mmCIF file of C-alpha atoms and ligand atoms in Angstrom:
data_model
loop_
_atom_site.group_PDB
_atom_site.id
_atom_site.type_symbol
_atom_site.label_atom_id
_atom_site.label_comp_id
_atom_site.label_asym_id
_atom_site.label_seq_id
_atom_site.Cartn_x
_atom_site.Cartn_y
_atom_site.Cartn_z
ATOM 1 C CA MET X 1 17.924 -6.632 -13.505
ATOM 2 C CA ASN X 2 18.598 -4.272 -10.650
ATOM 3 C CA ALA X 3 20.800 -6.614 -8.375
ATOM 4 C CA LYS X 4 20.577 -3.528 -5.545
ATOM 5 C CA LEU X 5 16.844 -4.056 -5.248
ATOM 6 C CA GLY X 6 17.485 -7.310 -3.776
ATOM 7 C CA ARG X 7 14.430 -8.987 -1.978
ATOM 8 C CA ILE X 8 10.993 -6.570 -2.276
ATOM 9 C CA PHE X 9 8.334 -7.019 0.245
ATOM 10 C CA SER X 10 5.162 -4.471 0.415
ATOM 11 C CA GLY X 11 1.503 -4.927 1.240
ATOM 12 C CA ILE X 12 -1.744 -3.555 1.007
ATOM 13 C CA GLN X 13 -4.655 -3.476 3.692
ATOM 14 C CA PRO X 14 -7.957 -5.179 2.270
ATOM 15 C CA SER X 15 -10.087 -2.716 4.527
ATOM 16 C CA ALA X 16 -12.060 -1.774 1.023
ATOM 17 C CA GLY X 17 -12.223 -4.484 -1.583
ATOM 18 C CA VAL X 18 -10.874 -2.232 -4.578
ATOM 19 C CA PRO X 19 -7.776 -0.237 -4.591
ATOM 20 C CA HIS X 20 -8.272 3.866 -5.238
ATOM 21 C CA LEU X 21 -6.205 5.861 -7.773
ATOM 22 C CA GLY X 22 -3.658 6.686 -5.035
ATOM 23 C CA ASN X 23 -3.028 2.724 -4.082
ATOM 24 C CA TYR X 24 -2.540 2.215 -7.829
ATOM 25 C CA ILE X 25 -0.285 4.692 -8.473
ATOM 26 C CA GLY X 26 1.659 5.228 -5.474
ATOM 27 C CA ALA X 27 2.287 1.437 -4.920
ATOM 28 C CA ILE X 28 0.883 -1.391 -7.253
ATOM 29 C CA LYS X 29 1.810 0.337 -10.708
ATOM 30 C CA PRO X 30 5.995 0.023 -9.014
ATOM 31 C CA TRP X 31 5.053 -3.106 -7.901
ATOM 32 C CA VAL X 32 3.819 -4.384 -11.544
ATOM 33 C CA HIS X 33 7.759 -2.645 -12.814
ATOM 34 C CA TYR X 34 9.490 -4.139 -10.207
ATOM 35 C CA GLN X 35 8.201 -7.969 -10.770
ATOM 36 C CA ASP X 36 10.004 -7.515 -14.213
ATOM 37 C CA THR X 37 13.139 -5.660 -12.979
ATOM 38 C CA ALA X 38 13.820 -7.466 -9.052
ATOM 39 C CA PRO X 39 16.406 -10.175 -9.164
ATOM 40 C CA LEU X 40 13.883 -12.367 -6.640
ATOM 41 C CA LYS X 41 10.488 -12.345 -7.067
ATOM 42 C CA PRO X 42 8.774 -9.712 -5.181
ATOM 43 C CA ILE X 43 6.652 -10.526 -1.804
ATOM 44 C CA LEU X 44 3.245 -8.927 -1.898
ATOM 45 C CA SER X 45 0.643 -9.536 0.627
ATOM 46 C CA VAL X 46 -3.080 -8.462 1.289
ATOM 47 C CA VAL X 47 -2.576 -7.645 4.592
ATOM 48 C CA ASP X 48 -5.972 -8.777 6.307
ATOM 49 C CA LEU X 49 -4.432 -8.728 9.828
ATOM 50 C CA HIS X 50 -3.878 -5.159 9.378
ATOM 51 C CA ALA X 51 -7.652 -4.187 8.072
ATOM 52 C CA LEU X 52 -8.435 -5.871 11.638
ATOM 53 C CA THR X 53 -7.555 -2.417 13.292
ATOM 54 C CA ASN X 54 -10.974 -1.071 11.667
ATOM 55 C CA PRO X 55 -13.333 -2.448 13.939
ATOM 56 C CA LYS X 56 -16.236 -1.606 11.831
ATOM 57 C CA LEU X 57 -15.318 -4.262 9.085
ATOM 58 C CA LYS X 58 -17.735 -6.975 9.070
ATOM 59 C CA PRO X 59 -16.223 -10.575 8.503
ATOM 60 C CA GLU X 60 -18.555 -11.411 5.372
ATOM 61 C CA ILE X 61 -17.179 -8.022 3.851
ATOM 62 C CA LEU X 62 -13.438 -8.956 4.905
ATOM 63 C CA ARG X 63 -13.907 -12.579 2.922
ATOM 64 C CA ASP X 64 -15.008 -10.720 0.203
ATOM 65 C CA ASN X 65 -12.781 -7.944 0.234
ATOM 66 C CA ILE X 66 -9.745 -10.304 0.249
ATOM 67 C CA PHE X 67 -10.609 -11.780 -2.872
ATOM 68 C CA GLN X 68 -11.717 -8.263 -4.479
ATOM 69 C CA MET X 69 -8.160 -6.969 -3.058
ATOM 70 C CA THR X 70 -6.269 -10.153 -5.184
ATOM 71 C CA ALA X 71 -8.674 -9.931 -8.236
ATOM 72 C CA SER X 72 -7.678 -6.271 -8.502
ATOM 73 C CA LEU X 73 -3.661 -6.518 -7.750
ATOM 74 C CA LEU X 74 -3.940 -9.282 -10.897
ATOM 75 C CA ALA X 75 -6.059 -7.092 -13.005
ATOM 76 C CA CYS X 76 -3.592 -4.595 -12.429
ATOM 77 C CA GLY X 77 -0.629 -6.708 -13.826
ATOM 78 C CA LEU X 78 0.911 -8.515 -11.392
ATOM 79 C CA ASP X 79 1.601 -12.150 -12.497
ATOM 80 C CA PRO X 80 1.976 -14.653 -10.057
ATOM 81 C CA ASN X 81 4.570 -16.540 -12.101
ATOM 82 C CA LYS X 82 6.672 -13.398 -11.181
ATOM 83 C CA CYS X 83 5.619 -12.438 -7.615
ATOM 84 C CA ILE X 84 4.691 -13.693 -4.706
ATOM 85 C CA ILE X 85 0.813 -12.917 -3.751
ATOM 86 C CA PHE X 86 -0.164 -14.324 -0.655
ATOM 87 C CA GLN X 87 -2.779 -13.590 2.363
ATOM 88 C CA GLN X 88 -1.108 -12.680 5.339
ATOM 89 C CA SER X 89 -2.947 -14.246 7.981
ATOM 90 C CA THR X 90 -2.340 -17.697 6.332
ATOM 91 C CA VAL X 91 1.381 -17.529 7.014
ATOM 92 C CA PRO X 92 0.834 -17.591 11.282
ATOM 93 C CA HIS X 93 4.567 -16.872 11.440
ATOM 94 C CA HIS X 94 3.745 -13.077 10.870
ATOM 95 C CA THR X 95 1.709 -12.884 14.319
ATOM 96 C CA GLU X 96 4.763 -15.055 16.205
ATOM 97 C CA LEU X 97 7.378 -12.295 15.263
ATOM 98 C CA SER X 98 5.107 -10.134 15.603
ATOM 99 C CA TRP X 99 4.816 -10.549 19.277
ATOM 100 C CA ILE X 100 8.326 -11.264 19.438
ATOM 101 C CA LEU X 101 9.147 -7.867 18.284
ATOM 102 C CA THR X 102 6.798 -6.423 20.511
ATOM 103 C CA CYS X 103 8.721 -7.545 23.501
ATOM 104 C CA CYS X 104 12.199 -5.959 21.988
ATOM 105 C CA SER X 105 10.170 -2.468 21.518
ATOM 106 C CA THR X 106 9.112 -0.148 24.269
ATOM 107 C CA LEU X 107 5.457 1.673 24.771
ATOM 108 C CA GLN X 108 7.177 5.102 24.655
ATOM 109 C CA ARG X 109 8.859 4.240 21.297
ATOM 110 C CA ILE X 110 5.417 2.931 19.591
ATOM 111 C CA GLN X 111 3.582 5.712 21.319
ATOM 112 C CA ALA X 112 6.078 8.486 19.227
ATOM 113 C CA ILE X 113 4.631 7.452 16.254
ATOM 114 C CA ASN X 114 1.852 9.783 15.445
ATOM 115 C CA THR X 115 -0.198 7.900 12.771
ATOM 116 C CA TRP X 116 -1.762 6.057 15.549
ATOM 117 C CA ARG X 117 -3.660 9.157 17.102
ATOM 118 C CA GLU X 118 -5.018 10.335 13.512
ATOM 119 C CA LYS X 119 -6.596 6.738 13.426
ATOM 120 C CA VAL X 120 -7.892 6.396 16.746
ATOM 121 C CA LYS X 121 -9.704 9.904 15.634
ATOM 122 C CA LEU X 122 -10.748 8.943 12.377
ATOM 123 C CA LEU X 123 -12.167 5.787 13.985
ATOM 124 C CA GLY X 124 -14.256 8.286 15.931
ATOM 125 C CA LYS X 125 -13.601 6.058 19.252
ATOM 126 C CA GLU X 126 -11.326 8.277 21.461
ATOM 127 C CA LYS X 127 -11.857 6.023 24.347
ATOM 128 C CA GLY X 128 -12.290 2.546 23.108
ATOM 129 C CA ALA X 129 -10.013 2.079 19.962
ATOM 130 C CA PRO X 130 -8.481 -1.380 19.429
ATOM 131 C CA LEU X 131 -5.345 -1.587 21.024
ATOM 132 C CA GLY X 132 -3.992 -2.837 17.504
ATOM 133 C CA VAL X 133 -3.923 0.601 15.887
ATOM 134 C CA LEU X 134 -1.692 1.540 18.615
ATOM 135 C CA VAL X 135 0.969 -1.875 18.021
ATOM 136 C CA TYR X 136 0.165 -1.771 14.324
ATOM 137 C CA PRO X 137 3.783 -0.662 13.435
ATOM 138 C CA LEU X 138 5.022 -3.696 14.994
ATOM 139 C CA LEU X 139 3.006 -6.573 12.455
ATOM 140 C CA MET X 140 4.067 -4.329 9.734
ATOM 141 C CA ALA X 141 8.030 -4.593 11.088
ATOM 142 C CA ALA X 142 7.437 -8.610 11.464
ATOM 143 C CA ASP X 143 5.664 -8.977 7.706
ATOM 144 C CA ILE X 144 9.202 -7.013 6.328
ATOM 145 C CA LEU X 145 11.710 -8.760 8.648
ATOM 146 C CA LEU X 146 10.074 -12.370 7.840
ATOM 147 C CA TYR X 147 11.406 -11.978 4.542
ATOM 148 C CA LYS X 148 15.094 -10.730 4.985
ATOM 149 C CA THR X 149 13.656 -7.581 2.894
ATOM 150 C CA ASP X 150 16.048 -5.416 1.392
ATOM 151 C CA THR X 151 13.691 -2.767 -0.307
ATOM 152 C CA ILE X 152 10.006 -1.689 0.407
ATOM 153 C CA PRO X 153 8.049 0.055 -2.080
ATOM 154 C CA VAL X 154 5.664 2.361 -0.028
ATOM 155 C CA GLY X 155 4.284 5.693 0.110
ATOM 156 C CA ASP X 156 5.818 8.282 2.535
ATOM 157 C CA ASP X 157 2.805 7.931 4.789
ATOM 158 C CA GLN X 158 4.389 4.636 5.577
ATOM 159 C CA SER X 159 7.879 5.811 6.265
ATOM 160 C CA GLN X 160 7.689 6.139 10.378
ATOM 161 C CA ASN X 161 6.699 2.593 10.330
ATOM 162 C CA ILE X 162 9.636 1.410 8.236
ATOM 163 C CA GLU X 163 11.907 3.788 10.621
ATOM 164 C CA LEU X 164 11.096 1.706 13.634
ATOM 165 C CA THR X 165 11.750 -1.838 11.333
ATOM 166 C CA ARG X 166 15.072 -0.554 10.904
ATOM 167 C CA GLU X 167 15.515 0.638 14.339
ATOM 168 C CA LEU X 168 14.231 -3.000 15.479
ATOM 169 C CA ALA X 169 16.644 -5.232 13.217
ATOM 170 C CA THR X 170 19.221 -3.208 14.618
ATOM 171 C CA THR X 171 17.949 -3.717 18.244
ATOM 172 C CA PHE X 172 17.004 -7.399 18.166
ATOM 173 C CA ASN X 173 20.551 -7.788 16.500
ATOM 174 C CA ARG X 174 22.257 -5.897 19.215
ATOM 175 C CA ARG X 175 20.734 -7.663 22.187
ATOM 176 C CA PHE X 176 20.679 -10.855 20.859
ATOM 177 C CA ASN X 177 24.295 -10.631 19.556
ATOM 178 C CA CYS X 178 23.303 -12.258 16.252
ATOM 179 C CA ASN X 179 22.435 -11.115 12.908
ATOM 180 C CA VAL X 180 19.257 -12.634 11.983
ATOM 181 C CA MET X 181 17.528 -9.262 11.053
ATOM 182 C CA LYS X 182 18.144 -7.855 7.411
ATOM 183 C CA VAL X 183 17.887 -4.094 8.041
ATOM 184 C CA PRO X 184 15.799 -2.821 5.045
ATOM 185 C CA GLU X 185 16.845 0.056 3.106
ATOM 186 C CA LYS X 186 14.264 2.504 3.016
ATOM 187 C CA LEU X 187 12.579 3.044 -0.352
ATOM 188 C CA VAL X 188 9.763 5.213 0.021
ATOM 189 C CA GLN X 189 8.116 6.889 -2.951
ATOM 190 C CA THR X 190 8.557 10.541 -2.964
ATOM 191 C CA GLU X 191 6.304 12.809 -1.901
ATOM 192 C CA SER X 192 5.103 13.767 -5.361
ATOM 193 C CA ASN X 193 3.855 10.038 -5.932
ATOM 194 C CA ARG X 194 1.059 10.990 -2.969
ATOM 195 C CA ILE X 195 -2.205 11.610 -4.873
ATOM 196 C CA LYS X 196 -4.741 13.562 -3.001
ATOM 197 C CA SER X 197 -8.099 13.483 -2.214
ATOM 198 C CA LEU X 198 -10.042 15.427 -4.827
ATOM 199 C CA ARG X 199 -12.797 16.941 -2.297
ATOM 200 C CA ASP X 200 -9.571 18.002 -0.588
ATOM 201 C CA PRO X 201 -6.069 18.148 -1.854
ATOM 202 C CA THR X 202 -4.358 18.886 1.019
ATOM 203 C CA SER X 203 -5.205 15.695 2.445
ATOM 204 C CA LYS X 204 -4.010 12.333 0.888
ATOM 205 C CA MET X 205 -6.434 10.466 -0.948
ATOM 206 C CA SER X 206 -7.536 7.391 1.472
ATOM 207 C CA LYS X 207 -9.409 4.186 1.907
ATOM 208 C CA SER X 208 -10.845 5.524 5.333
ATOM 209 C CA ASP X 209 -12.221 8.655 3.770
ATOM 210 C CA ASP X 210 -15.863 8.472 3.040
ATOM 211 C CA THR X 211 -16.741 11.872 1.381
ATOM 212 C CA GLN X 212 -18.391 11.280 -1.559
ATOM 213 C CA GLY X 213 -15.922 11.775 -4.355
ATOM 214 C CA SER X 214 -12.894 12.322 -2.785
ATOM 215 C CA SER X 215 -11.473 9.224 -4.549
ATOM 216 C CA VAL X 216 -11.453 7.035 -7.933
ATOM 217 C CA THR X 217 -11.630 3.534 -7.489
ATOM 218 C CA ILE X 218 -9.774 1.495 -9.838
ATOM 219 C CA LEU X 219 -13.446 -0.221 -11.036
ATOM 220 C CA ASP X 220 -15.247 2.820 -11.416
ATOM 221 C CA CYS X 221 -16.895 2.713 -14.391
ATOM 222 C CA GLN X 222 -16.231 5.508 -16.847
ATOM 223 C CA ASP X 223 -19.459 8.077 -16.232
ATOM 224 C CA LEU X 224 -18.250 8.156 -12.942
ATOM 225 C CA ILE X 225 -14.826 8.682 -13.106
ATOM 226 C CA ARG X 226 -15.589 11.856 -15.629
ATOM 227 C CA ALA X 227 -18.027 13.155 -12.877
ATOM 228 C CA LYS X 228 -15.749 12.672 -9.946
ATOM 229 C CA ILE X 229 -12.559 14.224 -11.688
ATOM 230 C CA LYS X 230 -14.982 17.288 -12.877
ATOM 231 C CA LYS X 231 -16.477 18.277 -9.680
ATOM 232 C CA ALA X 232 -12.219 17.781 -7.950
ATOM 233 C CA VAL X 233 -11.648 20.892 -6.433
ATOM 234 C CA THR X 234 -9.110 23.138 -7.997
ATOM 235 C CA ASP X 235 -8.672 27.164 -7.744
ATOM 236 C CA SER X 236 -9.905 30.122 -9.790
ATOM 237 C CA ASN X 237 -6.788 31.051 -11.292
ATOM 238 C CA PRO X 238 -7.422 30.023 -15.106
ATOM 239 C CA VAL X 239 -4.074 29.764 -15.776
ATOM 240 C CA LEU X 240 -2.407 25.940 -15.278
ATOM 241 C CA SER X 241 0.901 25.661 -13.070
ATOM 242 C CA PHE X 242 2.228 23.149 -11.223
ATOM 243 C CA ASP X 243 2.589 24.110 -7.441
ATOM 244 C CA PRO X 244 1.414 21.711 -4.851
ATOM 245 C CA GLU X 245 1.903 23.925 -1.769
ATOM 246 C CA LYS X 246 -0.037 26.754 -3.233
ATOM 247 C CA ARG X 247 -2.286 25.308 -6.309
ATOM 248 C CA PRO X 248 -2.906 21.697 -4.612
ATOM 249 C CA GLY X 249 -5.890 20.606 -6.659
ATOM 250 C CA VAL X 250 -4.668 21.649 -10.210
ATOM 251 C CA SER X 251 -1.217 20.117 -9.130
ATOM 252 C CA ASN X 252 -3.149 16.901 -7.741
ATOM 253 C CA LEU X 253 -4.544 16.382 -11.090
ATOM 254 C CA ILE X 254 -1.598 17.047 -13.355
ATOM 255 C CA GLY X 255 0.201 14.359 -11.037
ATOM 256 C CA ILE X 256 -2.585 11.997 -11.789
ATOM 257 C CA TYR X 257 -2.363 12.988 -15.471
ATOM 258 C CA ALA X 258 1.710 11.986 -15.424
ATOM 259 C CA ALA X 259 1.581 8.908 -13.315
ATOM 260 C CA MET X 260 -0.690 7.773 -15.968
ATOM 261 C CA LYS X 261 0.711 8.671 -18.768
ATOM 262 C CA ASN X 262 3.978 7.578 -17.350
ATOM 263 C CA ILE X 263 5.628 10.777 -17.955
ATOM 264 C CA SER X 264 7.349 13.572 -15.481
ATOM 265 C CA LYS X 265 5.568 16.195 -14.428
ATOM 266 C CA SER X 266 7.121 18.774 -15.916
ATOM 267 C CA ASP X 267 6.321 17.125 -19.658
ATOM 268 C CA ALA X 268 2.698 16.739 -18.268
ATOM 269 C CA LEU X 269 2.552 20.413 -17.690
ATOM 270 C CA THR X 270 3.900 21.568 -20.856
ATOM 271 C CA GLU X 271 0.976 19.104 -22.659
ATOM 272 C CA VAL X 272 -1.576 20.659 -20.512
ATOM 273 C CA GLU X 273 -0.348 24.124 -19.998
ATOM 274 C CA SER X 274 -2.378 25.933 -22.834
ATOM 275 C CA MET X 275 -5.781 24.156 -21.611
ATOM 276 C CA ASP X 276 -8.227 25.394 -19.284
ATOM 277 C CA THR X 277 -9.321 23.756 -15.805
ATOM 278 C CA LEU X 278 -12.105 22.369 -17.516
ATOM 279 C CA GLN X 279 -9.789 20.705 -20.071
ATOM 280 C CA LEU X 280 -7.407 19.635 -17.668
ATOM 281 C CA LYS X 281 -10.153 17.526 -15.945
ATOM 282 C CA ASN X 282 -11.323 16.379 -19.376
ATOM 283 C CA ALA X 283 -7.644 15.131 -20.525
ATOM 284 C CA VAL X 284 -6.923 13.876 -16.721
ATOM 285 C CA SER X 285 -10.397 11.886 -17.321
ATOM 286 C CA ASP X 286 -9.371 10.522 -20.811
ATOM 287 C CA VAL X 287 -6.196 9.224 -19.289
ATOM 288 C CA VAL X 288 -7.667 7.604 -16.208
ATOM 289 C CA VAL X 289 -10.455 5.978 -17.712
ATOM 290 C CA GLU X 290 -8.075 4.864 -20.465
ATOM 291 C CA ALA X 291 -5.955 2.864 -18.190
ATOM 292 C CA LEU X 292 -8.632 1.727 -16.070
ATOM 293 C CA SER X 293 -11.136 0.255 -18.270
ATOM 294 C CA PRO X 294 -9.116 -2.778 -19.223
ATOM 295 C CA ILE X 295 -8.550 -3.075 -15.381
ATOM 296 C CA ARG X 296 -12.154 -3.152 -14.744
ATOM 297 C CA SER X 297 -13.007 -5.408 -17.205
ATOM 298 C CA GLU X 298 -9.871 -8.443 -16.546
ATOM 299 C CA HIS X 299 -11.097 -7.600 -12.667
ATOM 300 C CA SER X 300 -14.602 -8.886 -13.338
ATOM 301 C CA ARG X 301 -13.490 -11.844 -15.399
ATOM 302 C CA LEU X 302 -11.285 -12.681 -12.275
ATOM 303 C CA MET X 303 -14.124 -12.462 -9.850
ATOM 304 C CA GLU X 304 -16.433 -15.302 -11.765
ATOM 305 C CA SER X 305 -13.180 -17.758 -10.642
ATOM 306 C CA LYS X 306 -12.803 -17.991 -7.063
ATOM 307 C CA GLU X 307 -10.876 -21.100 -7.437
ATOM 308 C CA TYR X 308 -8.390 -19.547 -9.435
ATOM 309 C CA LEU X 309 -7.960 -16.307 -7.322
ATOM 310 C CA THR X 310 -7.692 -19.543 -3.978
ATOM 311 C CA GLN X 311 -5.092 -21.019 -6.178
ATOM 312 C CA VAL X 312 -3.093 -18.131 -6.386
ATOM 313 C CA LEU X 313 -3.240 -17.164 -2.656
ATOM 314 C CA ASN X 314 -2.463 -20.829 -1.839
ATOM 315 C CA ASN X 315 0.640 -20.532 -4.258
ATOM 316 C CA GLY X 316 1.725 -17.452 -3.008
ATOM 317 C CA LYS X 317 1.330 -18.947 1.008
ATOM 318 C CA ASN X 318 3.289 -21.992 0.237
ATOM 319 C CA SER X 319 6.387 -19.766 -1.494
ATOM 320 C CA ALA X 320 6.206 -17.111 1.631
ATOM 321 C CA THR X 321 5.929 -20.088 4.384
ATOM 322 C CA GLU X 322 9.024 -21.470 3.161
ATOM 323 C CA ILE X 323 11.165 -18.303 3.893
ATOM 324 C CA ALA X 324 9.115 -17.384 6.717
ATOM 325 C CA ASP X 325 10.114 -21.049 8.390
ATOM 326 C CA GLN X 326 13.825 -20.258 7.832
ATOM 327 C CA THR X 327 13.995 -16.808 9.320
ATOM 328 C CA LEU X 328 11.461 -17.592 12.638
ATOM 329 C CA ILE X 329 13.541 -20.838 12.741
ATOM 330 C CA GLU X 330 16.749 -18.738 13.068
ATOM 331 C CA VAL X 331 14.962 -15.882 15.275
ATOM 332 C CA LYS X 332 13.586 -18.397 18.188
ATOM 333 C CA LYS X 333 17.228 -19.765 18.136
ATOM 334 C CA ALA X 334 18.769 -16.251 19.068
ATOM 335 C CA ILE X 335 16.229 -15.734 21.835
ATOM 336 C CA GLY X 336 16.760 -18.596 23.387
ATOM 337 C CA VAL X 337 13.306 -20.827 22.763
ATOM 338 C CA LEU X 338 14.832 -23.211 20.503
HETATM 339 P P1 LIG L 1 -2.370 0.875 2.258
HETATM 340 O O1 LIG L 1 -2.809 -0.553 2.124
HETATM 341 O O2 LIG L 1 -2.721 1.768 3.487
HETATM 342 O O3 LIG L 1 -1.968 1.175 1.001
HETATM 343 C C1 LIG L 1 -0.815 0.616 0.048
HETATM 344 C C2 LIG L 1 0.092 1.093 -0.120
HETATM 345 O O4 LIG L 1 -0.623 2.388 -1.298
HETATM 346 C C3 LIG L 1 0.115 3.724 -1.066
HETATM 347 N N1 LIG L 1 -0.831 4.671 -0.750
HETATM 348 C C4 LIG L 1 -0.608 5.657 -1.499
HETATM 349 N N2 LIG L 1 0.219 6.182 -2.487
HETATM 350 C C5 LIG L 1 -0.112 7.327 -2.881
HETATM 351 N N3 LIG L 1 -1.177 8.428 -2.720
HETATM 352 C C6 LIG L 1 -1.956 7.590 -1.704
HETATM 353 N N4 LIG L 1 -3.093 8.638 -1.490
HETATM 354 C C7 LIG L 1 -1.664 7.053 -0.936
HETATM 355 N N5 LIG L 1 -2.437 5.988 -0.090
HETATM 356 C C8 LIG L 1 -1.954 4.657 -0.146
HETATM 357 C C9 LIG L 1 0.877 3.164 0.819
HETATM 358 O O5 LIG L 1 2.141 3.690 0.799
HETATM 359 C C10 LIG L 1 0.932 1.491 0.463
HETATM 360 O O6 LIG L 1 2.041 1.390 0.428
HETATM 361 N N6 LIG L 1 0.632 -0.105 6.690
HETATM 362 C C11 LIG L 1 0.137 -0.590 4.872
HETATM 363 C C12 LIG L 1 0.466 -2.118 4.394
HETATM 364 C C13 LIG L 1 1.372 -2.578 5.021
HETATM 365 C C14 LIG L 1 2.943 -2.499 4.237
HETATM 366 C C15 LIG L 1 3.286 -3.881 5.407
HETATM 367 C C16 LIG L 1 3.267 -1.911 3.306
HETATM 368 C C17 LIG L 1 1.554 -3.947 5.979
HETATM 369 N N7 LIG L 1 2.584 -4.320 6.266
HETATM 370 C C18 LIG L 1 4.784 -4.091 4.935
HETATM 371 C C19 LIG L 1 4.501 -2.004 3.328
HETATM 372 C C20 LIG L 1 5.368 -3.415 4.031
HETATM 373 C C21 LIG L 1 -1.101 0.468 4.931
HETATM 374 O O7 LIG L 1 -1.766 0.022 5.102
HETATM 375 O O8 LIG L 1 -0.663 0.026 3.781
#
């Protein structure tokens, strides 16, 4: 047990029902590790309210995605006896605390977080994007602070939101002269864990990128995985080397190979050095197929039993509510509404 980890909280959006390889390597694999090493059960949320920031997401799709995502997390090795898995909207404390935090922040501060501009562009709604896209970081801060979180394992794409969370915790405690908010230690996976798009290795692999073949999902069949990786953009240099700046495509593949084999990038490079690009792609496909095949069959087994998935989420809701209740009472007393 690593006592320093304390309470762990993290989340994943069910905007797509199934995680991609970036989510798997950058978030889910570390979560599986933490459920065995953290002193307290890690709390992991299927953050459905965050997914509402995508106005194109249809209710029937979201409903199915929540099950798909829960089954995916379990299939990847998360064990409901070792961690708390719950659906964000079933614990209304998140939206309540989010509003209180909204009143502790400023418009200028939230506008300084630049991710919302990218999202507005991505949604193609420069004029009519939902306000939720802007205030998203405040809901994320509420998620984290409700559980007096110490450690947040996330990809580095989330670091501005975590910085805001830390600031808000400090501001809240100062303004209300209390110690209710725990300032979380920032634990962000390093840049090297960021998996890039297979079609454009200068940008990250993303659920919202619908370019064909840009991402591998954890449920892709072996033929699809091989086809996507075969088409991955690399470069014309036949000698392999690891250089994310100058050779993003090849380096991304080496990074995936290393992560899937649980070895360092330099050990991965030693293993693949003598290969040409096609051989590298075959080697990466082999390790990805090997790791994802059992996940795929476990996922389809779990999807047969919606009752079981509902029970997991219900138990998670109960455990999460117990903790969230305590914090919200303290918050309400501090701000003077209780
Ligand atoms: P989301 O759903 O976009 O992603 C879930 C997790 O996957 C990581 N990730 C990646 N890691 C490596 N390479 C990639 N290409 C890649 N793409 C995504 C993300 O960093 C994340 O860890 N805002 C969050 C969800 C959230 C949350 C929270 C996280 C809501 N509340 C509280 C932590 C704590 C998000 O959109 O993640």
